[in-house]
Coordinates of C-alpha atoms in Angstrom, one line a residue:
M1 CA -0.2 0.1 0.2
V2 CA 1.6 3.1 -1.2
N3 CA 0.1 6.6 -0.8
R4 CA 2.0 10.0 -0.7
E5 CA -1.3 12.0 0.2
F6 CA -2.1 9.5 3.0
F7 CA 1.4 10.5 4.8
Q8 CA 0.5 14.1 4.4
A9 CA -3.0 13.6 5.7
L10 CA -1.4 11.8 8.7
E11 CA 0.6 14.9 9.6
E12 CA -2.3 17.4 9.3
F13 CA -4.5 14.9 11.5
A14 CA -1.8 14.7 14.2
K15 CA -1.5 18.4 14.4
E16 CA -5.3 18.9 14.3
K17 CA -6.0 16.5 17.0
M18 CA -2.9 17.5 19.2
I19 CA -1.4 13.9 19.5
S20 CA 1.8 12.7 18.7
R21 CA 2.9 11.1 15.5
E22 CA 3.9 8.0 17.5
V23 CA 0.7 7.4 19.1
L24 CA -1.3 7.9 15.9
V25 CA 0.8 5.6 13.8
D26 CA 0.5 3.1 16.7
A27 CA -3.4 3.5 16.2
L28 CA -3.2 2.7 12.5
E29 CA -1.1 0.0 12.3
S30 CA -3.2 -1.8 15.2
G31 CA -6.3 -0.8 13.1
I32 CA -4.9 -2.1 9.8
A33 CA -4.0 -5.3 11.6
A34 CA -7.4 -6.0 13.1
A35 CA -9.0 -5.2 9.3
Y36 CA -6.4 -7.8 7.8
K37 CA -7.2 -10.4 10.4
K38 CA -10.9 -9.5 9.7
E39 CA -10.5 -9.8 5.8
Y40 CA -8.6 -13.1 5.7
G41 CA -9.4 -14.8 8.9
E42 CA -5.8 -15.5 9.9
S43 CA -4.7 -16.0 13.4
K44 CA -1.1 -15.8 12.5
P45 CA 1.0 -13.1 14.1
I46 CA 1.4 -10.0 12.0
A47 CA 2.7 -6.6 11.9
V48 CA 2.3 -3.4 10.0
R49 CA 5.0 -1.1 9.5
F50 CA 4.8 2.4 8.3
N51 CA 7.8 3.6 6.3
E52 CA 7.8 7.3 6.0
E53 CA 10.9 7.3 3.7
K54 CA 9.6 5.4 1.0
Q55 CA 6.1 6.3 1.9
T56 CA 4.8 2.8 2.3
V57 CA 2.6 1.0 4.7
N58 CA 3.2 -3.0 4.6
V59 CA 1.6 -5.9 6.2
Y60 CA 4.2 -8.6 7.4
A61 CA 3.5 -12.3 8.9
H62 CA 6.0 -13.8 11.4
R63 CA 6.4 -17.8 11.7
I64 CA 9.1 -19.4 13.4
V65 CA 11.1 -22.1 11.6
V66 CA 10.6 -25.6 13.2
E67 CA 11.6 -29.5 12.5
E68 CA 7.9 -30.4 12.6
V69 CA 5.1 -28.0 12.4
D70 CA 2.4 -28.1 15.2
D71 CA 0.7 -24.7 14.3
F72 CA 0.6 -23.5 10.5
D73 CA -0.3 -20.0 11.9
T74 CA 2.7 -19.6 13.9
Q75 CA 5.2 -21.9 12.7
I76 CA 6.8 -23.2 9.0
S77 CA 9.0 -26.2 8.5
L78 CA 12.6 -26.0 8.0
E79 CA 12.0 -27.3 4.3
E80 CA 9.5 -24.8 3.5
A81 CA 11.4 -21.9 5.0
R82 CA 14.6 -23.0 2.9
E83 CA 12.6 -22.9 -0.2
I84 CA 12.1 -19.1 0.6
K85 CA 15.9 -18.8 1.6
P86 CA 18.3 -21.5 1.9
A87 CA 20.3 -20.0 4.9
Y88 CA 17.1 -20.4 7.2
K89 CA 17.9 -22.5 10.4
V90 CA 15.5 -23.9 13.1
G91 CA 14.6 -21.0 15.5
D92 CA 14.6 -18.4 12.7
V93 CA 11.9 -16.1 12.2
V94 CA 10.4 -15.9 8.7
I95 CA 9.1 -12.5 7.9
E96 CA 6.6 -12.5 4.8
D97 CA 5.3 -9.4 3.2
I98 CA 1.4 -10.3 2.9
T99 CA 0.3 -6.8 2.1
P100 CA -3.0 -6.8 0.4
K101 CA -4.2 -4.3 -2.3
A102 CA -7.0 -3.3 -0.7
F103 CA -9.8 -4.2 2.1
S104 CA -13.5 -4.8 2.2
R105 CA -15.8 -2.1 3.7
I106 CA -16.5 -4.4 6.7
A107 CA -12.5 -5.0 7.2
A108 CA -12.3 -0.8 6.8
Q109 CA -14.9 -0.5 9.3
T110 CA -13.1 -2.9 11.6
A111 CA -9.9 -0.8 11.3
K112 CA -11.7 2.6 11.8
Q113 CA -13.1 1.2 15.1
V114 CA -9.9 -0.2 16.3
I115 CA -8.0 3.3 15.1
M116 CA -10.8 5.6 16.9
Q117 CA -10.8 3.7 20.0
K118 CA -7.0 3.7 20.1
L119 CA -6.9 7.7 19.4
N120 CA -9.9 8.1 22.2
D121 CA -7.8 6.2 24.9
A122 CA -4.7 8.5 23.8
K123 CA -6.6 11.6 24.0
K124 CA -8.2 10.6 27.6
E125 CA -4.5 9.9 28.9
F126 CA -3.1 13.1 27.5
V127 CA -6.3 15.1 29.3
K128 CA -5.3 13.5 32.1
N129 CA -1.6 14.1 32.1
E130 CA -1.7 17.7 30.8
M131 CA -4.6 18.8 33.0
T132 CA -2.8 17.0 36.1
A133 CA 0.2 19.1 35.4
R134 CA -1.7 22.3 35.4
Q135 CA -4.0 21.8 38.1
G136 CA -4.1 24.5 40.4
E137 CA -3.4 27.0 37.5
I138 CA -5.9 29.8 36.0
L139 CA -6.6 29.4 32.3
N140 CA -8.8 31.2 29.7
A141 CA -11.9 29.2 28.4
V142 CA -14.9 29.5 26.3
V143 CA -18.4 28.5 27.1
R144 CA -19.4 25.9 24.9
R145 CA -22.7 24.7 26.3
R146 CA -25.1 24.2 29.2
E147 CA -26.4 21.1 30.6
G148 CA -29.4 22.1 33.3
A149 CA -27.3 24.1 35.8
T150 CA -24.0 22.7 34.6
V151 CA -21.6 25.0 32.3
F152 CA -19.0 23.1 29.8
V153 CA -16.2 25.2 28.7
E154 CA -13.6 24.7 26.3
I155 CA -10.0 25.5 27.6
S156 CA -8.3 27.8 25.2
G157 CA -5.2 26.4 23.4
S158 CA -5.8 23.0 24.3
Q159 CA -9.2 21.8 22.9
M160 CA -10.0 20.1 26.2
E161 CA -13.2 20.3 27.9
G162 CA -13.8 21.4 31.5
V163 CA -16.9 20.9 33.5
M164 CA -18.1 23.7 36.0
S165 CA -20.9 22.4 38.3
P166 CA -23.4 24.9 40.0
S167 CA -21.3 24.9 43.2
D168 CA -18.1 26.0 41.3
Q169 CA -20.3 29.0 39.8
I170 CA -20.5 32.4 41.1
P171 CA -24.1 33.0 42.1
T172 CA -24.0 36.5 40.8
E173 CA -22.6 35.6 37.1
T174 CA -24.2 34.5 34.2
Y175 CA -22.6 32.3 31.4
N176 CA -23.5 32.5 28.1
V177 CA -22.2 30.4 25.2
G178 CA -19.1 32.0 23.4
D179 CA -18.4 34.1 26.6
V180 CA -14.5 34.0 27.2
I181 CA -14.1 33.4 31.0
K182 CA -11.1 32.9 33.3
V183 CA -11.3 29.5 35.1
F184 CA -9.2 27.7 38.1
I185 CA -8.2 24.0 37.2
K186 CA -9.6 22.4 40.4
K187 CA -9.0 18.6 39.9
I188 CA -9.1 15.6 37.4
R189 CA -11.8 13.1 38.0
E190 CA -13.0 9.8 36.2
G191 CA -16.2 10.4 34.8
K192 CA -18.3 7.7 32.6
N193 CA -16.3 8.6 29.5
G194 CA -12.9 8.9 30.8
P195 CA -11.1 11.7 33.0
Q196 CA -12.9 15.1 33.5
V197 CA -11.4 18.5 34.0
V198 CA -13.0 20.0 36.9
V199 CA -12.9 23.8 36.7
S200 CA -14.2 26.8 39.2
R201 CA -14.7 30.3 39.8
S202 CA -16.1 30.3 43.1
S203 CA -13.3 28.3 45.0
S204 CA -10.8 30.1 47.4
G205 CA -7.9 28.7 45.1
F206 CA -9.3 30.7 42.3
V207 CA -8.9 34.2 44.4
K208 CA -5.4 33.0 45.9
R209 CA -4.1 32.2 42.4
L210 CA -5.2 35.7 41.4
F211 CA -3.5 37.3 44.0
E212 CA -0.3 35.4 43.1
L213 CA -0.5 36.5 39.5
E214 CA -1.2 40.1 40.7
V215 CA 1.4 40.5 43.5
P216 CA 5.0 40.1 42.4
E217 CA 6.1 40.0 46.4
I218 CA 3.8 36.6 46.7
K219 CA 5.4 35.2 43.7
A220 CA 8.7 36.2 45.2
G221 CA 8.0 34.7 48.4
L222 CA 8.3 37.8 50.4
V223 CA 4.6 37.9 51.0
K224 CA 3.0 34.7 52.1
I225 CA -0.9 34.1 52.2
M226 CA -1.5 32.1 55.5
N227 CA -5.2 31.6 54.9
I228 CA -7.9 32.2 52.5
V229 CA -11.6 31.6 52.9
R230 CA -14.5 32.6 50.4
E231 CA -18.3 32.5 49.8
G232 CA -18.0 33.0 45.9
G233 CA -19.8 36.1 44.6
F234 CA -20.1 38.0 47.9
R235 CA -17.1 38.1 49.9
T236 CA -13.4 36.8 50.4
K237 CA -11.0 37.0 53.4
L238 CA -7.6 36.4 53.2
S239 CA -4.7 36.9 55.9
V240 CA -1.0 37.8 54.5
C241 CA 2.3 38.1 56.3
S242 CA 5.9 39.1 55.5
E243 CA 8.9 37.9 57.7
D244 CA 10.8 40.8 56.1
P245 CA 10.2 43.9 58.4
N246 CA 10.8 46.2 55.2
V247 CA 7.6 44.6 53.4
D248 CA 4.3 45.8 53.9
A249 CA 2.1 42.6 53.5
V250 CA -1.0 44.2 53.2
G251 CA -0.1 47.4 51.3
A252 CA 1.7 45.0 48.6
C253 CA -1.5 42.9 48.1
I254 CA -3.6 46.1 47.8
G255 CA -1.3 48.1 45.5
N256 CA -0.8 51.9 44.8
K257 CA -3.9 53.4 45.2
G258 CA -5.6 49.8 45.2
V259 CA -4.9 48.8 41.6
R260 CA -3.7 45.2 42.8
V261 CA -6.6 44.5 44.8
N262 CA -9.0 46.2 42.4
A263 CA -7.7 44.0 39.7
V264 CA -8.8 40.9 41.5
V265 CA -12.2 42.3 42.6
G266 CA -12.8 43.4 39.0
E267 CA -12.4 39.6 38.0
L268 CA -14.6 38.7 40.7
G269 CA -17.4 40.9 39.3
G270 CA -17.3 43.3 42.5
E271 CA -16.9 40.6 45.2
K272 CA -15.8 42.2 48.3
V273 CA -12.2 41.3 49.4
D274 CA -10.7 41.8 53.0
V275 CA -6.8 41.8 53.0
I276 CA -5.9 41.2 56.8
E277 CA -2.6 40.8 58.3
W278 CA -1.8 37.8 60.1
C279 CA -1.2 37.7 63.7
A280 CA 0.3 34.9 65.9
D281 CA -1.5 36.5 68.9
A282 CA -5.1 35.1 68.6
I283 CA -7.1 38.2 70.2
E284 CA -5.5 40.6 67.9
Y285 CA -5.7 38.2 64.9
I286 CA -9.6 37.7 65.6
A287 CA -10.2 41.7 65.8
R288 CA -8.3 42.1 62.5
A289 CA -10.6 39.2 61.1
L290 CA -13.8 40.9 61.5
S291 CA -12.4 44.0 59.4
P292 CA -14.1 46.3 58.2
A293 CA -15.8 46.5 61.6
Q294 CA -14.1 48.1 64.9
V295 CA -13.6 45.9 67.7
L296 CA -13.4 47.3 71.2
M297 CA -12.7 44.3 73.1
V298 CA -12.0 40.5 72.3
S299 CA -12.0 37.9 75.2
I300 CA -11.0 34.1 74.4
N301 CA -11.4 30.6 75.9
E302 CA -8.2 28.8 74.9
E303 CA -9.8 25.2 75.7
E304 CA -12.9 25.6 74.1
K305 CA -11.5 27.8 71.1
T306 CA -14.4 30.2 71.6
A307 CA -14.0 34.0 71.4
R308 CA -16.5 36.8 72.7
V309 CA -16.3 40.0 70.8
V310 CA -17.4 43.4 71.7
V311 CA -18.2 46.1 68.8
P312 CA -19.8 49.6 69.1
D313 CA -23.4 49.4 68.7
E314 CA -23.5 51.1 65.4
K315 CA -21.1 48.7 64.1
L316 CA -22.9 45.6 65.0
S317 CA -24.4 45.0 61.4
L318 CA -21.2 45.4 59.7
A319 CA -19.5 43.0 62.2
I320 CA -22.0 40.3 61.8
G321 CA -22.5 41.2 58.0
R322 CA -25.6 40.1 56.1
N323 CA -26.7 36.7 57.0
G324 CA -23.9 36.5 59.5
Q325 CA -21.1 36.2 56.8
N326 CA -18.8 38.5 57.9
A327 CA -18.3 36.9 61.4
R328 CA -18.7 33.3 59.8
L329 CA -15.9 33.9 57.4
A330 CA -13.9 35.5 60.1
A331 CA -14.3 32.3 62.0
K332 CA -13.2 30.2 59.3
L333 CA -10.0 32.2 58.7
T334 CA -9.1 32.2 62.4
G335 CA -10.3 28.8 63.3
W336 CA -12.1 30.4 66.5
K337 CA -15.9 30.4 67.3
I338 CA -16.8 33.9 67.3
D339 CA -19.6 35.4 69.2
V340 CA -20.2 39.1 68.3
K341 CA -21.8 41.2 71.2
P342 CA -22.7 45.1 70.9
Y343 CA -21.1 47.3 73.6
S344 CA -24.5 48.2 75.2
S345 CA -25.4 44.6 76.0
I346 CA -22.2 44.0 77.7
M347 CA -22.7 47.5 79.6
S348 CA -26.2 46.4 80.6
T349 CA -24.8 43.1 81.7
E350 CA -22.1 44.6 83.9
D351 CA -24.7 47.2 85.1
A352 CA -27.2 44.3 86.3
A353 CA -24.2 42.5 87.8
A354 CA -23.3 45.8 89.8
E355 CA -26.6 46.5 90.9
A356 CA -27.2 42.6 92.1
E357 CA -23.8 42.9 94.0
G358 CA -24.8 46.2 95.7
N359 CA -28.4 44.6 96.8
A360 CA -26.2 41.8 98.4
D361 CA -24.1 44.0 99.9
A362 CA -27.0 46.0 101.3
E363 CA -28.5 42.9 103.0

């Protein structure tokens, strides 16, 4: 079988499908071998070889030279072998060129099935390896379709499909077919049809990676992100620190006139982002975590890992946040259970206690 156009098509196909020549040739060799056996019903060992220099494709049969033949498909007698080549001896392998001129439609269909299966398996393995290596990165993607609430995207430059479940979407965003968005490569999981690339825009890892891209000091290791918590579309809190006394960790993340944090907020569609300086002192750290609210006092119970925080009455709603969001994120950020109280309630309690004590003294 000789066909120059075939080898040109082979080159173009490999580039289009983003697979290696070796993988494609292996798939074609397996397919042609399967087609030959389907066509001629032979079980003898055969091999298909591509010769790119001569631009030929040949099918070869292999049989071992023996004194007495037990299996005509895999063995050839010494006498018959020497009719082909006098130098053959027992144990040698006789290679015969059995290249057919053409295959029937049924044999060709068999070849196609084997080739496509091989290529699909190779593509699945490529997706798994490629995306595993890029796990934790942010990549551009194009929204291709929706199935119910699930969004499917094509990761730019790879033709790979990513799946974004409702929990990985930002509730305040709408994704339309054709939209170009940034996605966080969350993980690779095994699906019914092979590995799936799970992408996200709601994970805390997405925001962390955005800051790593926007803040050179983080990339250089001068500023460290100690923890980050998030409720996608609404608020993110991250704590940062620097071991270099000359580096302002919070200032580096905010940027001159807020340019860096605003770039992150812009990508998040206006989501609130609180950048907090990490502190080893639990009391100070808890107070900072409730930003932007002003904190008057923090008392902690180390055994129970609980904290009671007192804030000005007019700052109570700010400290707690809508539906308790600010206090809830502060608790996740610090690892402490936080109970926020207004200053007036504490004073009322202290006044009541003082009055009770005074009455007891009077008696």
